[in-house]
Amino acid sequence: MNKTWMWIALGALIAIALAYVSLRPGGLLRGGTGAKAGPPFRTHISADTYANPELKLTVKKPASADWEMSDNPASFRAPEEGKVIELRRNPKSKGGDRRFAAINIYVQDVPEYANDAMRIRELERLDKKATAEEFRVIDEQPTTLAGQTLMRRVTVWDAKGRETKFVSVRCTVGGRLYVLLAFTDVAHFDALLPEFEEVIASFGVQ
């Protein structure tokens, strides 16, 4: 076999190999990277209630139609480690009352000796891309909810002319830290607190 035919044969083998890689599931021509695709997303929200037996967590959105709830990470405005739910008040597509508020729920695997107070400070800081020193704690004490003891925390974030107020509850069960973090502008906090309380009251960890 002369050199010309050798080069032709080598080129054909390369073309066949590239076609196999590109056309197989997850291949380049199918919009993938060659990595195996994960399972399709499946929501755990039904009739305004999130119920996830794997995470042993249930929660309901406020009764007000101004709220939207999502458990699809692809739709989260601020993807963060362990975030499982985002609730947003008054998305831009809606008119009427424009007061902004949000509620985020996180589930993180933690060792028994984990400092949950440190983790909640980190979640507050990450959501606002701020430093821990920019937050001041208004109140932090245990509370009982559905027979379970949780830590309830109220903080204020001062961001050069705009203050945001947070209320959160947290507990550690079965090696997991569960956190509900709700916030809005300080000026609207008291008015929207009843809606935050609705969600907190529905926050169930088995």
PDB file of C-alpha atoms in Angstrom:
ATOM      1  CA  MET A   1       0.000   0.000   0.000  1.00  0.00           C
ATOM      2  CA  ASN A   2       1.480   3.323  -1.041  1.00  0.00           C
ATOM      3  CA  LYS A   3       1.552   6.395   1.202  1.00  0.00           C
ATOM      4  CA  THR A   4      -1.455   8.008  -0.514  1.00  0.00           C
ATOM      5  CA  TRP A   5      -3.737   5.097   0.327  1.00  0.00           C
ATOM      6  CA  MET A   6      -2.354   4.968   3.864  1.00  0.00           C
ATOM      7  CA  TRP A   7      -3.306   8.610   4.446  1.00  0.00           C
ATOM      8  CA  ILE A   8      -6.775   8.030   2.956  1.00  0.00           C
ATOM      9  CA  ALA A   9      -7.345   5.031   5.246  1.00  0.00           C
ATOM     10  CA  LEU A  10      -6.147   6.959   8.306  1.00  0.00           C
ATOM     11  CA  GLY A  11      -8.448   9.870   7.455  1.00  0.00           C
ATOM     12  CA  ALA A  12     -11.416   7.520   7.121  1.00  0.00           C
ATOM     13  CA  LEU A  13     -10.751   5.972  10.533  1.00  0.00           C
ATOM     14  CA  ILE A  14     -10.557   9.427  12.165  1.00  0.00           C
ATOM     15  CA  ALA A  15     -13.829  10.479  10.493  1.00  0.00           C
ATOM     16  CA  ILE A  16     -15.592   7.349  11.758  1.00  0.00           C
ATOM     17  CA  ALA A  17     -14.320   7.925  15.305  1.00  0.00           C
ATOM     18  CA  LEU A  18     -15.451  11.579  15.308  1.00  0.00           C
ATOM     19  CA  ALA A  19     -18.884  10.630  13.989  1.00  0.00           C
ATOM     20  CA  TYR A  20     -19.318   8.070  16.773  1.00  0.00           C
ATOM     21  CA  VAL A  21     -18.396  10.551  19.515  1.00  0.00           C
ATOM     22  CA  SER A  22     -20.605  13.289  18.069  1.00  0.00           C
ATOM     23  CA  LEU A  23     -23.733  11.263  17.471  1.00  0.00           C
ATOM     24  CA  ARG A  24     -23.881   9.113  20.606  1.00  0.00           C
ATOM     25  CA  PRO A  25     -26.188  10.257  23.467  1.00  0.00           C
ATOM     26  CA  GLY A  26     -24.724  13.346  25.113  1.00  0.00           C
ATOM     27  CA  GLY A  27     -22.364  13.788  22.129  1.00  0.00           C
ATOM     28  CA  LEU A  28     -21.291  17.117  20.692  1.00  0.00           C
ATOM     29  CA  LEU A  29     -23.874  17.244  17.900  1.00  0.00           C
ATOM     30  CA  ARG A  30     -26.651  16.516  20.398  1.00  0.00           C
ATOM     31  CA  GLY A  31     -25.901  19.591  22.443  1.00  0.00           C
ATOM     32  CA  GLY A  32     -23.936  17.759  25.133  1.00  0.00           C
ATOM     33  CA  THR A  33     -20.327  17.578  26.192  1.00  0.00           C
ATOM     34  CA  GLY A  34     -19.948  13.836  25.944  1.00  0.00           C
ATOM     35  CA  ALA A  35     -20.839  13.450  29.640  1.00  0.00           C
ATOM     36  CA  LYS A  36     -23.741  11.267  30.651  1.00  0.00           C
ATOM     37  CA  ALA A  37     -26.916  13.306  31.161  1.00  0.00           C
ATOM     38  CA  GLY A  38     -28.513  13.357  34.625  1.00  0.00           C
ATOM     39  CA  PRO A  39     -32.134  12.476  35.333  1.00  0.00           C
ATOM     40  CA  PRO A  40     -34.741  15.002  34.131  1.00  0.00           C
ATOM     41  CA  PHE A  41     -35.950  17.582  36.649  1.00  0.00           C
ATOM     42  CA  ARG A  42     -39.101  16.606  38.538  1.00  0.00           C
ATOM     43  CA  THR A  43     -40.909  19.174  40.641  1.00  0.00           C
ATOM     44  CA  HIS A  44     -42.128  18.423  44.170  1.00  0.00           C
ATOM     45  CA  ILE A  45     -44.667  21.272  44.093  1.00  0.00           C
ATOM     46  CA  SER A  46     -48.369  20.515  43.880  1.00  0.00           C
ATOM     47  CA  ALA A  47     -51.266  22.856  44.703  1.00  0.00           C
ATOM     48  CA  ASP A  48     -48.942  25.476  46.263  1.00  0.00           C
ATOM     49  CA  THR A  49     -47.299  22.891  48.545  1.00  0.00           C
ATOM     50  CA  TYR A  50     -43.754  21.586  48.315  1.00  0.00           C
ATOM     51  CA  ALA A  51     -43.415  18.033  49.635  1.00  0.00           C
ATOM     52  CA  ASN A  52     -40.160  16.145  49.198  1.00  0.00           C
ATOM     53  CA  PRO A  53     -40.090  12.757  50.948  1.00  0.00           C
ATOM     54  CA  GLU A  54     -36.405  12.277  50.169  1.00  0.00           C
ATOM     55  CA  LEU A  55     -35.487  15.494  52.005  1.00  0.00           C
ATOM     56  CA  LYS A  56     -38.302  14.930  54.540  1.00  0.00           C
ATOM     57  CA  LEU A  57     -39.435  18.513  54.003  1.00  0.00           C
ATOM     58  CA  THR A  58     -42.811  20.163  53.404  1.00  0.00           C
ATOM     59  CA  VAL A  59     -43.650  23.859  53.062  1.00  0.00           C
ATOM     60  CA  LYS A  60     -46.478  25.955  51.615  1.00  0.00           C
ATOM     61  CA  LYS A  61     -46.353  29.248  49.808  1.00  0.00           C
ATOM     62  CA  PRO A  62     -48.367  32.208  51.178  1.00  0.00           C
ATOM     63  CA  ALA A  63     -52.044  32.350  50.279  1.00  0.00           C
ATOM     64  CA  SER A  64     -51.494  35.643  48.428  1.00  0.00           C
ATOM     65  CA  ALA A  65     -51.416  35.328  44.636  1.00  0.00           C
ATOM     66  CA  ASP A  66     -48.463  37.736  44.647  1.00  0.00           C
ATOM     67  CA  TRP A  67     -46.058  34.872  45.372  1.00  0.00           C
ATOM     68  CA  GLU A  68     -44.457  32.375  43.020  1.00  0.00           C
ATOM     69  CA  MET A  69     -42.652  29.243  44.224  1.00  0.00           C
ATOM     70  CA  SER A  70     -40.085  27.189  42.326  1.00  0.00           C
ATOM     71  CA  ASP A  71     -37.931  24.193  43.153  1.00  0.00           C
ATOM     72  CA  ASN A  72     -36.209  24.110  39.743  1.00  0.00           C
ATOM     73  CA  PRO A  73     -32.572  25.204  40.152  1.00  0.00           C
ATOM     74  CA  ALA A  74     -32.516  26.306  36.503  1.00  0.00           C
ATOM     75  CA  SER A  75     -35.011  29.082  37.359  1.00  0.00           C
ATOM     76  CA  PHE A  76     -33.362  30.305  40.573  1.00  0.00           C
ATOM     77  CA  ARG A  77     -32.258  33.939  40.445  1.00  0.00           C
ATOM     78  CA  ALA A  78     -29.470  33.204  42.890  1.00  0.00           C
ATOM     79  CA  PRO A  79     -28.293  29.576  42.713  1.00  0.00           C
ATOM     80  CA  GLU A  80     -26.531  28.687  45.973  1.00  0.00           C
ATOM     81  CA  GLU A  81     -25.295  25.542  47.665  1.00  0.00           C
ATOM     82  CA  GLY A  82     -28.133  23.538  49.128  1.00  0.00           C
ATOM     83  CA  LYS A  83     -30.944  25.827  47.942  1.00  0.00           C
ATOM     84  CA  VAL A  84     -34.064  23.747  47.212  1.00  0.00           C
ATOM     85  CA  ILE A  85     -36.840  26.379  46.997  1.00  0.00           C
ATOM     86  CA  GLU A  86     -37.142  30.008  45.925  1.00  0.00           C
ATOM     87  CA  LEU A  87     -40.281  32.023  46.648  1.00  0.00           C
ATOM     88  CA  ARG A  88     -40.466  35.477  45.060  1.00  0.00           C
ATOM     89  CA  ARG A  89     -43.072  38.154  45.604  1.00  0.00           C
ATOM     90  CA  ASN A  90     -44.361  40.289  42.749  1.00  0.00           C
ATOM     91  CA  PRO A  91     -42.316  39.169  39.775  1.00  0.00           C
ATOM     92  CA  LYS A  92     -41.807  41.899  37.186  1.00  0.00           C
ATOM     93  CA  SER A  93     -44.428  40.364  34.914  1.00  0.00           C
ATOM     94  CA  LYS A  94     -47.165  41.319  37.385  1.00  0.00           C
ATOM     95  CA  GLY A  95     -48.624  44.727  38.210  1.00  0.00           C
ATOM     96  CA  GLY A  96     -50.057  46.099  41.435  1.00  0.00           C
ATOM     97  CA  ASP A  97     -48.182  46.110  44.725  1.00  0.00           C
ATOM     98  CA  ARG A  98     -44.483  46.299  43.888  1.00  0.00           C
ATOM     99  CA  ARG A  99     -42.988  45.588  47.311  1.00  0.00           C
ATOM    100  CA  PHE A 100     -40.229  43.066  46.851  1.00  0.00           C
ATOM    101  CA  ALA A 101     -39.740  40.097  49.148  1.00  0.00           C
ATOM    102  CA  ALA A 102     -38.178  36.657  48.900  1.00  0.00           C
ATOM    103  CA  ILE A 103     -38.025  33.415  50.837  1.00  0.00           C
ATOM    104  CA  ASN A 104     -35.263  30.865  50.252  1.00  0.00           C
ATOM    105  CA  ILE A 105     -35.104  27.376  51.713  1.00  0.00           C
ATOM    106  CA  TYR A 106     -31.883  25.416  52.010  1.00  0.00           C
ATOM    107  CA  VAL A 107     -31.038  21.840  52.939  1.00  0.00           C
ATOM    108  CA  GLN A 108     -27.360  21.098  53.548  1.00  0.00           C
ATOM    109  CA  ASP A 109     -25.635  17.944  54.729  1.00  0.00           C
ATOM    110  CA  VAL A 110     -23.677  18.769  57.870  1.00  0.00           C
ATOM    111  CA  PRO A 111     -21.576  16.872  60.419  1.00  0.00           C
ATOM    112  CA  GLU A 112     -22.919  16.580  63.954  1.00  0.00           C
ATOM    113  CA  TYR A 113     -20.444  19.148  65.251  1.00  0.00           C
ATOM    114  CA  ALA A 114     -21.318  21.777  62.605  1.00  0.00           C
ATOM    115  CA  ASN A 115     -21.866  25.344  63.764  1.00  0.00           C
ATOM    116  CA  ASP A 116     -25.302  26.164  62.351  1.00  0.00           C
ATOM    117  CA  ALA A 117     -25.070  29.797  63.537  1.00  0.00           C
ATOM    118  CA  MET A 118     -21.991  30.237  61.372  1.00  0.00           C
ATOM    119  CA  ARG A 119     -23.758  28.654  58.391  1.00  0.00           C
ATOM    120  CA  ILE A 120     -26.801  30.927  58.651  1.00  0.00           C
ATOM    121  CA  ARG A 121     -24.497  33.951  58.716  1.00  0.00           C
ATOM    122  CA  GLU A 122     -22.845  32.647  55.568  1.00  0.00           C
ATOM    123  CA  LEU A 123     -26.199  32.159  53.811  1.00  0.00           C
ATOM    124  CA  GLU A 124     -27.243  35.723  54.652  1.00  0.00           C
ATOM    125  CA  ARG A 125     -23.930  37.050  53.390  1.00  0.00           C
ATOM    126  CA  LEU A 126     -23.936  35.040  50.153  1.00  0.00           C
ATOM    127  CA  ASP A 127     -27.485  36.024  49.216  1.00  0.00           C
ATOM    128  CA  LYS A 128     -26.538  39.700  49.347  1.00  0.00           C
ATOM    129  CA  LYS A 129     -22.911  39.224  48.236  1.00  0.00           C
ATOM    130  CA  ALA A 130     -21.935  41.146  51.357  1.00  0.00           C
ATOM    131  CA  THR A 131     -19.554  40.803  54.267  1.00  0.00           C
ATOM    132  CA  ALA A 132     -20.649  39.366  57.601  1.00  0.00           C
ATOM    133  CA  GLU A 133     -19.775  42.679  59.283  1.00  0.00           C
ATOM    134  CA  GLU A 134     -22.549  44.448  57.338  1.00  0.00           C
ATOM    135  CA  PHE A 135     -25.216  42.500  59.294  1.00  0.00           C
ATOM    136  CA  ARG A 136     -26.451  43.219  62.783  1.00  0.00           C
ATOM    137  CA  VAL A 137     -28.439  40.707  64.807  1.00  0.00           C
ATOM    138  CA  ILE A 138     -31.716  42.041  66.224  1.00  0.00           C
ATOM    139  CA  ASP A 139     -32.846  38.835  67.907  1.00  0.00           C
ATOM    140  CA  GLU A 140     -31.873  35.166  68.026  1.00  0.00           C
ATOM    141  CA  GLN A 141     -33.564  32.599  70.252  1.00  0.00           C
ATOM    142  CA  PRO A 142     -35.197  29.156  70.206  1.00  0.00           C
ATOM    143  CA  THR A 143     -38.817  28.809  69.153  1.00  0.00           C
ATOM    144  CA  THR A 144     -41.197  25.848  69.040  1.00  0.00           C
ATOM    145  CA  LEU A 145     -42.957  24.959  65.804  1.00  0.00           C
ATOM    146  CA  ALA A 146     -45.225  21.909  65.500  1.00  0.00           C
ATOM    147  CA  GLY A 147     -43.558  20.416  68.560  1.00  0.00           C
ATOM    148  CA  GLN A 148     -40.073  20.925  67.158  1.00  0.00           C
ATOM    149  CA  THR A 149     -37.471  23.380  68.457  1.00  0.00           C
ATOM    150  CA  LEU A 150     -35.918  25.706  65.887  1.00  0.00           C
ATOM    151  CA  MET A 151     -33.619  28.704  66.150  1.00  0.00           C
ATOM    152  CA  ARG A 152     -35.302  31.909  65.038  1.00  0.00           C
ATOM    153  CA  ARG A 153     -33.070  34.797  63.950  1.00  0.00           C
ATOM    154  CA  VAL A 154     -33.793  38.388  62.895  1.00  0.00           C
ATOM    155  CA  THR A 155     -31.045  40.464  61.264  1.00  0.00           C
ATOM    156  CA  VAL A 156     -30.659  43.701  59.319  1.00  0.00           C
ATOM    157  CA  TRP A 157     -28.284  44.276  56.416  1.00  0.00           C
ATOM    158  CA  ASP A 158     -27.178  47.869  55.867  1.00  0.00           C
ATOM    159  CA  ALA A 159     -26.127  48.401  52.263  1.00  0.00           C
ATOM    160  CA  LYS A 160     -25.303  52.112  51.949  1.00  0.00           C
ATOM    161  CA  GLY A 161     -28.767  53.614  51.910  1.00  0.00           C
ATOM    162  CA  ARG A 162     -30.862  50.468  51.548  1.00  0.00           C
ATOM    163  CA  GLU A 163     -31.572  48.279  54.552  1.00  0.00           C
ATOM    164  CA  THR A 164     -32.859  44.725  54.214  1.00  0.00           C
ATOM    165  CA  LYS A 165     -34.391  42.836  57.113  1.00  0.00           C
ATOM    166  CA  PHE A 166     -34.218  39.045  57.449  1.00  0.00           C
ATOM    167  CA  VAL A 167     -36.125  36.535  59.538  1.00  0.00           C
ATOM    168  CA  SER A 168     -34.985  32.931  59.490  1.00  0.00           C
ATOM    169  CA  VAL A 169     -35.628  29.638  61.227  1.00  0.00           C
ATOM    170  CA  ARG A 170     -33.285  26.674  61.221  1.00  0.00           C
ATOM    171  CA  CYS A 171     -32.887  23.195  62.650  1.00  0.00           C
ATOM    172  CA  THR A 172     -30.596  20.207  62.227  1.00  0.00           C
ATOM    173  CA  VAL A 173     -32.255  16.813  61.765  1.00  0.00           C
ATOM    174  CA  GLY A 174     -30.665  13.549  60.676  1.00  0.00           C
ATOM    175  CA  GLY A 175     -27.366  15.134  59.661  1.00  0.00           C
ATOM    176  CA  ARG A 176     -29.040  17.856  57.604  1.00  0.00           C
ATOM    177  CA  LEU A 177     -29.338  21.578  58.273  1.00  0.00           C
ATOM    178  CA  TYR A 178     -32.737  22.999  57.226  1.00  0.00           C
ATOM    179  CA  VAL A 179     -32.959  26.782  56.826  1.00  0.00           C
ATOM    180  CA  LEU A 180     -35.843  29.075  55.864  1.00  0.00           C
ATOM    181  CA  LEU A 181     -34.586  32.594  55.103  1.00  0.00           C
ATOM    182  CA  ALA A 182     -37.119  35.388  54.380  1.00  0.00           C
ATOM    183  CA  PHE A 183     -36.299  39.025  53.663  1.00  0.00           C
ATOM    184  CA  THR A 184     -37.543  42.373  52.356  1.00  0.00           C
ATOM    185  CA  ASP A 185     -36.784  46.090  52.743  1.00  0.00           C
ATOM    186  CA  VAL A 186     -36.872  47.289  56.347  1.00  0.00           C
ATOM    187  CA  ALA A 187     -39.696  49.715  55.500  1.00  0.00           C
ATOM    188  CA  HIS A 188     -41.944  46.825  54.374  1.00  0.00           C
ATOM    189  CA  PHE A 189     -40.884  44.140  56.845  1.00  0.00           C
ATOM    190  CA  ASP A 190     -43.650  44.566  59.433  1.00  0.00           C
ATOM    191  CA  ALA A 191     -46.364  44.657  56.751  1.00  0.00           C
ATOM    192  CA  LEU A 192     -45.069  41.511  55.040  1.00  0.00           C
ATOM    193  CA  LEU A 193     -44.177  39.609  58.200  1.00  0.00           C
ATOM    194  CA  PRO A 194     -47.616  37.856  58.336  1.00  0.00           C
ATOM    195  CA  GLU A 195     -46.858  36.321  54.911  1.00  0.00           C
ATOM    196  CA  PHE A 196     -43.436  35.215  56.115  1.00  0.00           C
ATOM    197  CA  GLU A 197     -45.095  33.706  59.190  1.00  0.00           C
ATOM    198  CA  GLU A 198     -47.480  31.712  56.971  1.00  0.00           C
ATOM    199  CA  VAL A 199     -44.541  29.972  55.334  1.00  0.00           C
ATOM    200  CA  ILE A 200     -42.681  29.514  58.614  1.00  0.00           C
ATOM    201  CA  ALA A 201     -45.790  27.923  60.167  1.00  0.00           C
ATOM    202  CA  SER A 202     -45.967  25.428  57.286  1.00  0.00           C
ATOM    203  CA  PHE A 203     -42.235  24.580  57.477  1.00  0.00           C
ATOM    204  CA  GLY A 204     -42.241  20.892  58.364  1.00  0.00           C
ATOM    205  CA  VAL A 205     -39.166  18.696  58.829  1.00  0.00           C
ATOM    206  CA  GLN A 206     -39.725  15.036  59.675  1.00  0.00           C
TER     207      GLN A 206
END
